[in-house]
C-alpha positions in Angstrom: 2.9 29.1 21.6 4.9 32.3 20.9 4.1 35.8 22.0 4.8 38.4 19.3 5.0 42.2 19.9 5.9 44.9 17.3 6.3 48.6 18.1 5.0 51.2 15.6 4.3 54.9 15.3 1.5 56.7 13.5 2.7 58.4 10.3 1.1 61.4 8.8 3.5 61.9 5.9 1.7 59.7 3.3 2.3 58.8 -0.4 4.9 56.9 -2.4 7.5 59.6 -2.0 7.1 59.7 1.7 7.3 55.9 1.9 10.6 55.9 0.0 12.0 58.5 2.3 11.0 56.4 5.4 12.8 53.4 4.0 15.9 55.2 2.8 16.5 57.8 5.5 15.1 56.3 8.7 15.3 52.6 8.0 11.5 52.3 8.6 8.9 50.1 7.0 5.6 51.8 6.2 2.4 49.8 6.9 -1.4 50.1 7.2 -3.7 48.6 9.9 -7.3 48.1 9.1 -10.4 46.1 10.0 -12.8 46.1 12.9 -14.8 49.2 13.7 -11.8 51.6 13.6 -10.6 53.6 10.7 -7.5 52.4 8.8 -4.2 53.7 10.4 -1.0 54.5 8.6 2.0 53.5 10.7 5.8 52.9 10.4 8.0 50.3 12.1 11.7 49.9 12.5 12.9 47.7 9.6 15.3 45.7 11.9 12.4 44.9 14.3 10.2 43.7 11.4 13.1 41.5 10.1 13.7 40.0 13.5 10.0 39.2 13.9 9.8 37.5 10.6 12.8 35.2 11.4 10.2 33.1 13.2 7.9 31.4 10.7 5.1 31.3 13.3 4.8 35.1 13.1 3.1 34.9 9.7 0.2 33.0 11.1 0.2 34.3 14.7 -1.7 37.1 16.5 0.7 40.0 17.0 0.4 42.6 19.7 1.0 45.8 17.7 2.0 48.6 20.0 1.1 51.9 18.3 2.3 54.9 20.3 1.8 53.0 23.6 -1.7 51.5 22.6 -1.8 47.8 21.8 -3.9 46.2 19.1 -4.1 42.6 18.2 -3.4 42.0 14.5 -2.3 39.4 12.0 -0.2 40.0 8.9 -2.4 40.2 5.8 0.2 41.0 3.2 3.9 41.9 2.8 5.4 43.7 -0.1 9.1 42.7 -0.5 12.0 44.1 -2.5 12.1 42.0 -5.7 15.9 41.5 -5.5 16.9 42.0 -1.9 13.9 40.4 -0.3 13.5 42.8 2.6 10.0 44.1 3.5 9.0 47.3 1.8 5.4 47.6 3.0 3.1 45.6 5.3 -0.7 45.3 5.7 -2.1 44.2 9.1 -5.7 43.3 9.9 -7.2 43.9 13.4 -8.2 40.8 15.3 -11.6 41.0 17.1 -12.4 38.4 19.7 -15.4 36.4 18.8 -15.1 37.3 15.1 -13.7 34.9 12.5 -10.6 35.9 10.7 -8.9 34.7 7.5 -5.2 34.0 7.6 -2.4 32.3 5.6 -0.9 29.4 7.5 2.4 27.5 6.6 2.3 23.8 5.8 4.7 21.4 7.6 5.2 18.1 5.8 6.0 15.0 7.8 6.7 11.3 7.0 8.6 12.0 3.8 11.1 9.3 4.5 8.6 6.5 3.9 7.7 7.2 0.2 11.3 8.1 -0.5 12.4 4.6 0.8 10.0 3.1 -1.7 11.7 4.9 -4.5 9.4 7.8 -4.9 10.0 11.6 -4.8 7.7 13.9 -2.8 6.6 17.2 -4.4 5.1 20.0 -2.3 2.4 21.6 -4.4 1.9 24.3 -1.9 3.8 25.6 1.2 0.8 27.5 2.8 -2.9 27.3 3.1 -5.6 29.9 3.7 -7.8 29.2 6.7 -10.7 30.8 8.5 -11.4 30.5 12.2 -11.9 32.4 15.5 -8.7 34.1 16.8 -8.4 31.6 19.6 -8.3 28.7 17.1 -5.7 30.1 14.8 -3.0 27.3 14.2 0.7 28.2 13.8 0.9 25.6 10.9 -1.0 22.8 9.2 0.7 19.4 9.5 0.5 17.2 6.4 1.5 13.5 6.8 2.7 12.0 3.5 3.9 8.7 4.9 1.0 6.7 3.5 1.4 8.0 -0.1 2.5 5.6 -2.9 4.1 6.5 -6.2 1.5 8.2 -8.3 -0.6 9.3 -5.3 -1.8 12.8 -4.6 -3.0 14.3 -1.3 -5.7 16.8 -1.6 -7.1 19.4 0.8 -10.1 17.2 1.5 -7.7 14.5 2.7 -6.4 16.7 5.5 -8.0 16.9 9.0 -8.3 20.5 9.8 -7.6 21.5 13.5 -10.7 22.0 15.6 -12.6 25.2 14.7 -10.6 25.7 11.5 -11.9 25.6 7.9 -9.9 25.6 4.7 -11.1 28.6 2.6 -10.5 26.8 -0.8 -12.6 23.9 0.2 -15.4 26.2 1.3 -15.4 27.6 -2.2 -15.5 24.1 -3.7 -11.8 24.0 -4.7 -10.2 20.8 -3.6 -6.5 21.8 -4.0 -3.7 19.3 -4.4 -1.2 19.7 -1.5 1.5 17.1 -2.3 2.2 14.2 -4.6 4.6 11.3 -4.9 6.1 10.5 -8.3 8.7 8.2 -9.7 12.2 9.8 -10.0 13.0 11.3 -13.3 15.6 9.2 -15.0 18.6 11.2 -16.3 20.0 9.5 -19.5 23.6 8.3 -19.3 26.2 9.5 -21.8 26.0 6.2 -23.7 22.2 6.6 -24.0 22.5 10.2 -25.2 25.0 9.1 -27.8 22.7 6.3 -29.0 19.9 8.8 -29.2 22.0 11.2 -31.2 23.1 8.4 -33.6 19.5 7.4 -34.3 
């Protein structure tokens, strides 16, 4: 397991203009922390520290110790707003984690066993790269493993086919939505030049 810490400061200069100034002049990322019994807090973090944290995929689904002016709060990332072209984080939303209270989080999917269907002539398609789960903070997984080794060509693996880690529920299933997670299909045949010529002649 990883330990993640992020330093932040309370910000009082609010609004879109203030957020733009933070990003442009001070290389800071504006953010909001909410949830629990405390009021929402507007904070800012060094952009380089945020970028470094997010280099580790586990940070997206891990409890983060957010140090705001010397006081730590446990949070998870709820949402990130990124620059449409450059990809860097422009704004972040964090939700406070309360021990004993279930939380909802987005967890990455790791696919294993892809060599087996590929050797049988199939191609594996990942329908999703992340899943929404609900669980107690202590049960939050860093990722969900999906084994596709048993899939045949034409097979689909659904959310209901997965074994959730202990204490973890898939939000979509709880709402009656059995999502497709991956499938195996026959490779698409690319026509040769001769076949294309024949088709054009016809």
